[in-house]
Coordinates of C-alpha atoms and ligand atoms in Angstrom, one line a residue:
M1 CA 53.1 22.7 43.0
H2 CA 49.4 22.3 43.0
E3 CA 48.4 18.7 44.1
S4 CA 46.2 18.3 41.2
H5 CA 49.1 17.9 38.8
I6 CA 51.1 15.5 40.9
V7 CA 50.7 11.7 40.3
T8 CA 51.4 10.1 43.6
K9 CA 51.7 6.5 42.4
H10 CA 55.1 5.6 40.2
P11 CA 53.7 4.8 36.7
A12 CA 55.0 1.9 35.1
L13 CA 57.7 2.5 32.3
W14 CA 58.7 0.4 29.5
N15 CA 62.4 1.2 30.1
P16 CA 63.8 -0.8 33.1
M17 CA 66.5 1.8 33.9
A18 CA 63.9 4.7 34.1
D19 CA 61.4 2.3 35.7
D20 CA 63.9 1.6 38.6
S21 CA 64.9 5.3 39.2
H22 CA 63.5 7.4 42.2
P23 CA 62.2 10.7 40.6
A24 CA 61.3 13.8 42.6
G25 CA 57.8 13.2 41.3
W26 CA 55.3 12.8 38.4
I27 CA 53.3 15.6 36.6
S28 CA 50.3 14.9 34.7
T29 CA 48.7 18.0 33.3
D30 CA 47.1 19.9 30.3
A31 CA 49.0 22.4 28.2
I32 CA 47.5 25.6 29.9
S33 CA 48.4 24.3 33.4
L34 CA 51.8 23.2 32.3
S35 CA 52.2 26.8 31.1
N36 CA 51.3 27.9 34.5
L37 CA 53.5 25.5 36.4
I38 CA 56.6 26.4 34.2
R39 CA 55.9 30.2 35.0
Q40 CA 55.6 29.5 38.7
G41 CA 59.1 27.6 38.6
I42 CA 59.7 23.9 38.6
Q43 CA 62.8 22.6 40.5
P44 CA 65.1 21.0 40.3
T45 CA 65.9 21.0 36.4
P46 CA 65.9 19.5 33.9
L47 CA 62.3 18.6 33.9
L48 CA 62.1 15.2 32.0
V49 CA 59.4 14.3 29.6
C50 CA 57.8 10.9 29.2
A51 CA 55.9 10.0 26.2
G52 CA 56.2 6.3 25.4
G53 CA 58.6 5.9 28.3
T54 CA 61.2 3.7 26.2
S55 CA 64.1 5.8 26.5
S56 CA 66.7 5.6 29.5
R57 CA 66.2 9.3 30.2
C58 CA 62.5 9.8 30.6
A59 CA 62.8 9.5 34.4
A60 CA 65.8 9.8 36.6
D61 CA 66.7 10.0 40.4
G62 CA 65.8 13.1 41.9
L63 CA 64.1 14.8 39.0
W64 CA 60.4 15.6 37.9
T65 CA 58.9 13.8 34.9
L66 CA 56.1 15.2 32.9
D67 CA 54.0 12.1 32.2
L68 CA 52.1 12.6 29.0
R69 CA 50.4 9.3 28.8
A70 CA 47.2 10.1 30.8
R71 CA 46.1 13.4 29.5
H72 CA 47.3 13.5 25.8
R73 CA 45.5 10.8 24.1
Q74 CA 43.3 12.2 21.4
L75 CA 43.3 10.6 18.0
I76 CA 41.2 12.7 15.5
I77 CA 41.2 11.5 12.0
S78 CA 40.4 14.1 9.0
E79 CA 37.3 13.3 7.2
V80 CA 39.0 11.9 4.1
G81 CA 41.7 10.2 6.4
D82 CA 44.6 11.9 4.9
E83 CA 45.6 13.8 8.2
V84 CA 45.6 12.6 11.7
E85 CA 46.0 14.7 15.0
I86 CA 47.3 12.7 17.9
G87 CA 48.0 13.5 21.6
T88 CA 51.6 12.8 22.5
G89 CA 50.6 10.3 25.1
L90 CA 49.9 7.7 22.6
T91 CA 52.1 4.8 21.5
M92 CA 52.7 4.0 17.9
A93 CA 50.7 0.9 18.4
E94 CA 47.7 2.9 19.5
V95 CA 48.2 5.3 16.5
L96 CA 48.3 2.7 13.9
K97 CA 45.3 0.9 15.5
G98 CA 43.3 4.1 15.2
L99 CA 44.2 4.5 11.6
Q100 CA 43.6 1.0 10.5
A101 CA 40.1 1.1 10.6
H102 CA 40.3 3.8 7.9
G103 CA 42.8 1.9 5.9
R104 CA 45.4 4.5 6.6
S105 CA 48.7 4.3 8.4
I106 CA 52.0 6.2 9.4
P107 CA 55.6 4.7 8.9
V108 CA 56.6 3.5 12.1
G109 CA 60.0 1.8 13.3
L110 CA 60.8 -1.9 13.8
S111 CA 58.5 -1.9 17.0
T112 CA 55.2 -0.3 17.7
V113 CA 56.2 -0.1 21.5
P114 CA 57.6 3.5 21.2
G115 CA 55.8 6.8 21.8
C116 CA 55.7 10.0 20.2
G117 CA 59.3 10.6 21.0
F118 CA 59.9 8.3 17.9
V119 CA 58.2 10.7 15.8
L120 CA 59.6 13.8 17.1
T121 CA 63.3 12.5 17.0
G122 CA 63.0 11.4 13.4
G123 CA 61.4 8.1 13.2
V124 CA 63.4 5.7 11.1
G125 CA 61.7 2.3 10.1
P126 CA 61.5 -0.1 7.3
L127 CA 59.1 2.1 5.3
S128 CA 61.5 5.2 5.4
R129 CA 63.0 4.5 1.9
L130 CA 59.6 4.3 0.5
Q131 CA 57.6 7.0 2.4
G132 CA 60.1 9.1 4.3
L133 CA 60.9 9.5 8.2
A134 CA 57.9 9.6 10.4
M135 CA 58.9 13.2 11.1
D136 CA 58.6 14.1 7.4
H137 CA 54.8 13.4 7.7
I138 CA 54.4 16.1 10.5
V139 CA 52.2 19.1 9.3
G140 CA 51.3 20.7 12.8
L141 CA 52.6 20.9 16.3
R142 CA 51.0 22.2 19.6
G143 CA 52.7 22.4 23.0
V144 CA 54.5 24.7 25.4
W145 CA 58.1 26.2 25.0
G146 CA 60.5 25.7 28.0
N147 CA 59.7 29.3 28.7
G148 CA 56.1 28.7 29.4
N149 CA 54.7 30.3 26.1
I150 CA 52.0 28.1 24.3
F151 CA 52.6 27.5 20.5
D152 CA 50.4 26.1 17.9
L153 CA 52.4 25.8 14.5
S154 CA 51.7 24.4 11.0
A155 CA 54.2 23.4 8.3
P156 CA 54.7 25.9 5.7
A157 CA 53.8 24.6 2.1
N158 CA 57.1 25.3 0.8
P159 CA 59.4 26.6 3.6
A160 CA 62.2 27.5 1.3
A161 CA 59.9 30.2 -0.5
S162 CA 57.8 31.2 2.4
T163 CA 58.2 35.0 3.3
G164 CA 56.1 37.5 5.3
T165 CA 54.5 37.4 8.7
T166 CA 52.9 34.0 8.6
F167 CA 56.1 32.1 8.1
N168 CA 59.1 34.2 8.5
K169 CA 62.8 33.2 9.4
E170 CA 61.9 32.9 13.0
S171 CA 59.0 30.7 12.5
H172 CA 61.0 28.8 10.1
Q173 CA 63.7 28.1 12.7
Q174 CA 61.3 27.2 15.4
W175 CA 59.6 24.7 13.0
K176 CA 63.1 23.2 12.0
G177 CA 64.0 23.1 15.8
L178 CA 61.0 21.3 16.9
L179 CA 61.5 18.6 14.0
G180 CA 64.3 16.6 15.5
A181 CA 65.3 18.7 18.6
A182 CA 62.1 19.3 20.6
P183 CA 63.3 17.4 23.6
F184 CA 65.9 20.5 24.3
L185 CA 63.3 23.3 23.4
A186 CA 59.7 22.3 24.1
V187 CA 57.0 19.9 25.5
V188 CA 54.9 18.9 22.3
T189 CA 51.5 17.9 23.3
A190 CA 49.9 17.3 20.1
I191 CA 51.1 16.4 16.7
R192 CA 49.2 16.5 13.4
L193 CA 50.4 14.0 10.7
R194 CA 49.8 13.2 6.9
T195 CA 48.6 9.6 6.8
Q196 CA 49.7 7.0 4.1
K197 CA 47.4 4.4 2.5
L198 CA 47.7 1.1 4.4
T199 CA 49.9 -1.4 2.2
P200 CA 50.7 -5.0 2.5
L201 CA 54.5 -5.6 3.4
M202 CA 56.6 -8.7 2.6
I203 CA 58.9 -9.5 5.4
W204 CA 61.8 -11.9 5.1
R205 CA 63.5 -13.0 8.3
A206 CA 66.6 -15.3 8.7
V207 CA 69.7 -16.0 10.5
C208 CA 72.9 -15.7 8.3
S209 CA 76.7 -15.8 8.4
V210 CA 79.1 -12.7 8.3
Q211 CA 79.6 -13.6 4.6
Q212 CA 76.0 -13.8 3.8
L213 CA 75.5 -10.3 5.6
E214 CA 78.1 -8.9 3.4
I215 CA 76.4 -10.0 0.4
A216 CA 73.0 -8.9 1.7
I217 CA 74.4 -5.3 2.4
E218 CA 76.0 -5.1 -0.9
A219 CA 72.7 -6.0 -2.7
A220 CA 70.5 -3.6 -0.5
E221 CA 72.8 -0.7 -1.5
Q222 CA 71.5 -1.3 -5.0
W223 CA 67.8 -1.8 -4.3
T224 CA 64.9 0.2 -5.3
H225 CA 63.1 2.2 -2.4
S226 CA 60.3 -0.3 -2.0
A227 CA 62.9 -2.8 0.0
S228 CA 64.9 -2.1 2.9
L229 CA 67.3 -4.2 4.8
Q230 CA 67.7 -4.3 8.7
W231 CA 70.0 -6.5 10.5
A232 CA 70.9 -7.3 14.1
W233 CA 74.1 -8.8 15.3
N234 CA 74.4 -10.4 18.7
E235 CA 75.0 -14.1 19.4
R236 CA 73.7 -14.6 15.7
I237 CA 73.2 -12.3 12.8
E238 CA 69.5 -11.7 11.9
L239 CA 68.4 -10.3 8.5
F240 CA 65.1 -8.5 8.3
I241 CA 64.1 -7.5 5.2
A242 CA 60.8 -5.5 4.5
C243 CA 59.3 -4.8 1.1
S244 CA 56.1 -3.3 -0.5
A245 CA 54.1 -6.3 -1.4
D246 CA 52.6 -4.0 -4.2
D247 CA 56.0 -3.5 -6.0
P248 CA 56.8 -6.7 -8.0
A249 CA 60.4 -5.6 -9.0
A250 CA 61.2 -4.9 -5.4
M251 CA 59.8 -8.5 -4.4
A252 CA 61.7 -9.9 -7.2
A253 CA 65.0 -8.2 -6.0
V254 CA 64.5 -9.6 -2.5
Q255 CA 63.7 -13.2 -4.1
S256 CA 66.9 -13.1 -6.0
L257 CA 69.0 -12.1 -2.8
K258 CA 67.3 -15.1 -1.2
T259 CA 68.5 -17.4 -4.0
L260 CA 71.9 -15.8 -4.1
L261 CA 72.5 -16.3 -0.1
G262 CA 71.4 -19.9 -0.4
H263 CA 70.7 -21.8 2.9
C264 CA 70.0 -19.5 5.9
A265 CA 68.7 -20.8 9.2
E266 CA 65.2 -20.2 10.5
S267 CA 64.2 -18.4 7.2
S268 CA 60.5 -17.4 7.0
M269 CA 58.9 -15.0 4.5
T270 CA 55.3 -13.6 5.2
I271 CA 53.1 -11.0 3.9
V272 CA 51.5 -8.9 6.5
P273 CA 48.6 -6.3 6.1
G274 CA 50.7 -3.5 7.5
Q275 CA 53.5 -2.5 10.1
H276 CA 51.0 -3.1 12.7
A277 CA 51.3 -6.9 12.0
Q278 CA 55.1 -7.0 11.5
P279 CA 57.0 -9.7 13.2
P280 CA 59.4 -8.7 16.1
F281 CA 62.9 -7.6 15.2
G282 CA 66.0 -9.0 16.7
A283 CA 64.5 -12.0 18.2
L284 CA 66.3 -14.3 16.1
A285 CA 69.8 -12.7 17.0
T286 CA 69.5 -12.5 20.8
S287 CA 71.0 -14.9 23.2
T288 CA 68.9 -16.5 25.8
A289 CA 71.7 -15.7 28.3
A290 CA 70.7 -12.0 27.9
K291 CA 67.4 -12.6 29.6
G292 CA 67.1 -11.1 33.2
H293 CA 66.6 -7.8 34.5
N294 CA 68.9 -5.6 32.6
H295 CA 69.7 -1.9 32.0
S296 CA 70.9 -0.4 28.8
E297 CA 72.0 2.7 27.0
V298 CA 71.8 3.2 23.0
I299 CA 73.7 5.3 20.6
S300 CA 72.6 5.6 17.1
R301 CA 74.9 6.7 14.1
L302 CA 74.2 7.7 10.6
G303 CA 76.4 7.3 7.5
P304 CA 76.8 6.8 3.8
A305 CA 76.7 3.6 1.7
W306 CA 79.5 1.3 3.0
G307 CA 80.5 0.2 -0.6
Q308 CA 84.4 -0.7 -0.7
R309 CA 84.6 -0.2 3.1
L310 CA 82.2 -3.0 4.0
P311 CA 84.9 -5.8 4.3
S312 CA 86.7 -3.6 6.9
L313 CA 83.5 -2.7 8.8
L314 CA 82.5 -6.2 9.2
K315 CA 85.9 -7.1 10.6
D316 CA 85.4 -4.3 13.0
L317 CA 82.0 -5.3 14.0
N318 CA 82.9 -9.0 14.3
Q319 CA 85.7 -8.1 16.8
L320 CA 83.4 -5.7 18.7
I321 CA 80.7 -8.5 19.2
R322 CA 83.3 -10.9 20.3
E323 CA 84.5 -8.3 22.9
R324 CA 81.1 -7.7 24.1
P325 CA 80.9 -7.6 27.9
H326 CA 77.3 -8.8 28.4
P327 CA 75.2 -11.3 26.2
G328 CA 72.6 -8.5 25.8
C329 CA 75.0 -6.0 24.0
Q330 CA 74.2 -5.9 20.4
I331 CA 74.9 -3.8 17.1
S332 CA 72.1 -3.4 14.6
A333 CA 71.3 -1.3 11.6
Q334 CA 68.4 0.1 9.6
Q335 CA 68.7 1.2 6.0
L336 CA 67.7 4.8 4.9
G337 CA 68.0 6.5 1.5
G338 CA 65.1 7.0 -1.1
M339 CA 62.3 9.1 0.3
S340 CA 64.2 10.0 3.3
S341 CA 67.0 11.6 1.3
Q342 CA 64.6 13.8 -0.6
V343 CA 63.8 16.1 2.1
P344 CA 65.9 19.3 2.0
V345 CA 68.3 19.7 4.9
S346 CA 67.0 23.2 5.7
R347 CA 63.6 21.8 6.7
T348 CA 64.2 19.6 9.7
S349 CA 67.0 19.1 12.5
F350 CA 67.5 15.6 11.2
I351 CA 70.3 17.0 9.0
H352 CA 71.8 13.9 7.8
R353 CA 69.6 13.4 4.7
D354 CA 72.4 11.7 2.8
A355 CA 72.5 8.8 5.4
I356 CA 72.0 5.3 3.9
W357 CA 72.7 3.5 7.2
K358 CA 71.5 4.0 10.7
P359 CA 73.5 1.3 12.8
W360 CA 72.9 1.6 16.6
I361 CA 74.7 0.1 19.5
N362 CA 73.0 -1.5 22.5
A363 CA 75.0 -1.7 25.6
V364 CA 73.4 -3.8 28.3
W365 CA 74.3 -4.9 31.9
N366 CA 72.7 -6.4 34.9
A367 CA 70.6 -4.1 36.9
N368 CA 72.7 -3.0 40.1
D369 CA 75.9 -4.3 38.8
A370 CA 78.0 -1.1 38.9
E371 CA 81.1 -2.7 37.4
G372 CA 79.2 -4.3 34.7
R373 CA 77.7 -1.0 34.0
E374 CA 81.1 0.5 33.6
R375 CA 82.3 -2.3 31.3
S376 CA 79.3 -2.0 29.1
L377 CA 79.6 1.7 28.8
D378 CA 83.4 1.4 28.0
W379 CA 82.4 -1.0 25.2
L380 CA 79.6 1.3 24.0
F381 CA 82.1 4.3 23.8
H382 CA 84.6 2.0 22.1
A383 CA 82.1 0.8 19.6
N384 CA 80.8 4.3 19.1
S385 CA 84.3 5.6 18.1
I386 CA 84.8 2.7 15.7
L387 CA 81.4 3.3 14.1
T388 CA 82.2 7.0 13.7
N389 CA 84.8 6.1 11.2
Y390 CA 81.9 4.7 9.0
C391 CA 79.1 6.8 10.0
P392 CA 80.0 10.4 11.1
G393 CA 76.5 11.4 12.0
V394 CA 74.4 10.8 14.9
H395 CA 70.6 10.1 15.2
L396 CA 69.5 11.5 18.6
A397 CA 66.8 9.1 19.2
Q398 CA 68.0 8.7 22.6
I399 CA 69.4 11.6 24.6
H400 CA 72.2 11.3 27.0
P401 CA 72.7 14.4 29.0
H402 CA 74.0 12.3 31.9
L403 CA 76.9 10.5 29.9
S404 CA 80.2 11.8 29.0
C405 CA 79.2 11.3 25.1
H406 CA 76.4 14.1 25.3
K407 CA 78.3 17.0 23.8
A408 CA 80.1 14.9 21.1
E409 CA 76.7 13.3 20.1
L410 CA 75.0 16.9 19.9
C411 CA 77.8 18.0 17.6
D412 CA 77.6 14.8 15.4
A413 CA 73.8 15.2 15.3
F414 CA 73.3 18.7 14.6
Q415 CA 76.8 20.0 13.2
D416 CA 76.6 23.7 12.1
W417 CA 72.9 23.8 13.0
L418 CA 73.8 23.5 16.6
P419 CA 74.7 27.2 17.1
V420 CA 71.1 28.2 15.9
L421 CA 69.6 25.5 18.2
N422 CA 71.4 27.2 21.1
Q423 CA 70.1 30.6 20.1
L424 CA 66.6 29.1 19.9
K425 CA 67.0 27.6 23.2
S426 CA 68.2 30.9 24.7
H427 CA 64.9 32.4 23.7
H428 CA 62.6 29.3 24.2
D429 CA 64.0 27.7 27.2
P430 CA 66.3 30.6 28.8
Y431 CA 66.3 29.0 32.3
G432 CA 67.2 25.6 31.2
L433 CA 63.9 23.8 32.3
L434 CA 64.5 21.1 29.7
P435 CA 67.8 19.0 28.9
P436 CA 70.9 21.0 28.0
L437 CA 72.0 21.4 24.4
Ligands
FAD501 C1 61.7 -1.5 21.3 C2 62.2 -0.2 20.6 C3 62.0 -0.3 19.2 C4 62.8 1.1 18.6 N1 62.7 1.0 17.3 C5 63.0 2.2 16.6 C6 63.2 2.3 15.2 O1 62.7 1.4 14.5 N2 63.4 3.5 14.8 C7 63.8 4.6 15.5 O2 64.1 5.8 14.9 N3 63.9 4.6 16.7 C8 63.6 3.4 17.4 N4 63.4 3.4 18.6 C9 64.1 4.4 19.4 C10 62.8 5.4 20.0 O3 61.9 5.8 18.9 C11 63.4 6.8 20.6 O4 64.1 6.3 21.8 C12 62.2 7.6 21.0 O5 62.9 8.7 21.4 C13 61.4 6.8 22.1 O6 60.2 7.7 22.3 P1 59.2 7.3 23.5 O7 58.3 8.3 23.4 O8 58.9 5.9 23.3 O9 60.2 7.5 24.7 P2 60.3 8.5 26.0 O10 61.5 7.9 26.7 O11 59.2 8.8 26.6 O12 60.9 9.9 25.2 C14 62.2 9.9 24.6 C15 62.8 11.2 24.7 O13 62.1 12.2 23.8 C16 61.6 13.4 24.6 N5 60.2 13.4 24.3 C17 59.3 12.5 24.2 N6 58.1 13.0 23.9 C18 58.3 14.4 24.0 C19 57.3 15.4 23.7 N7 56.1 15.2 23.5 N8 57.8 16.7 23.8 C20 59.1 16.9 24.0 N9 60.1 16.0 24.2 C21 59.6 14.8 24.1 C22 61.8 12.9 26.2 O14 62.5 14.0 26.8 C23 62.9 11.8 26.0 O15 64.1 12.1 26.3 C24 63.2 2.1 19.4 C25 63.2 2.0 20.9 C26 62.6 0.9 21.4 C27 62.5 0.9 22.8

């Protein structure tokens, strides 16, 4: 490999496990040189990709990582501000900062730390019900397929109706594959997104009991789309409610829940100018004993409204939290529905459009504790199988080709779309440069 593409110094990564790994090396290059490198052959495979560097699989022992952070950093806003092109080396915080000066935004997650992997894998956040997923804002993608071919694709105005050479069945499948399954098919170097008007948010955070959580979930399942409930369950349970401050009906619904719940510890309600200023999620729930140098793996599930099954789910969660092998292990959830359910299943690889809840399980252990790792992974798989009963879908925000759950996760994430994704992979990544499907 030509030396000009190799980064000699180990770049810092947000994810501690990836940061502690010993990769074969780091590649930093533009799209044309990447295409040439792929044609010359990169060994060993898979080639890993690092955008924000927040997932456990952006770097691993003995493998190359393509680091997008140095060379793919453009942020180009259209004249009227309704579109932005971003290089995939930018974090969500950097994108929001660039848009803020123009009074624009894109819907991000509960943290602005993640990079463009967030957008490409779906991008669920407090505004998903009001504005859709981050992915639903993508209107153009540039990059390099796993076979080295360069692409530059734009979204069809109406994919269902599109015919002819400009957006035929093949282009439609490529587009659908890249929206939600890009990590298996291609390296995306630039994303064009629709932007939203920057709007103020009301955020209410509090610590609650299991009974109060049950009441909050029941209420949230009836809310208008301007409000969303997020919660984190660790040593304590944190409620994190976000609501468009411009919607009086939604604000009133949140206020009436606050009255219904009565006293909640550490309750605070604030209005922030946008997601760039939202308070941290999960801090009220976490145990101080979880601090230290830890590694973790996360599995995210997707499912319908819990309705009548809520008491049984909360009983199961209570038991799982009691059995957690490390104080950092946590189960949390985000609310979907509204705009995120309006996008046709045929349009993206995020096929669980009927999902109302995205619970995720965070399994944590002390770095270098091999037995602790086994215990936490056993707990992760056990919690995953219990949550599957309530949430049959998977949100593949983190990929786990190194864990035994990988195949089952792929099946639950993509269902009957998986065989077509495999066909796409056989065309666009025939030698398995990128992680396996
Ligand atoms: C603190 C924190 C908060 C989070 N909050 C949310 C949330 O609210 N909602 C939510 O949905 N998710 C959330 N996530 C999950 C996160 O969005 C996903 O794990 C996402 O994939 C991370 O992207 P990244 O670029 O930061 O990480 P990376 O580790 O760099 O990338 C993640 C994966 O995507 C692939 N990938 C990244 N960029 C590209 C590219 N340009 N082309 C091809 N493949 C690529 C990589 O192969 C890698 O496997 C959160 C994660 C963290 C750490």
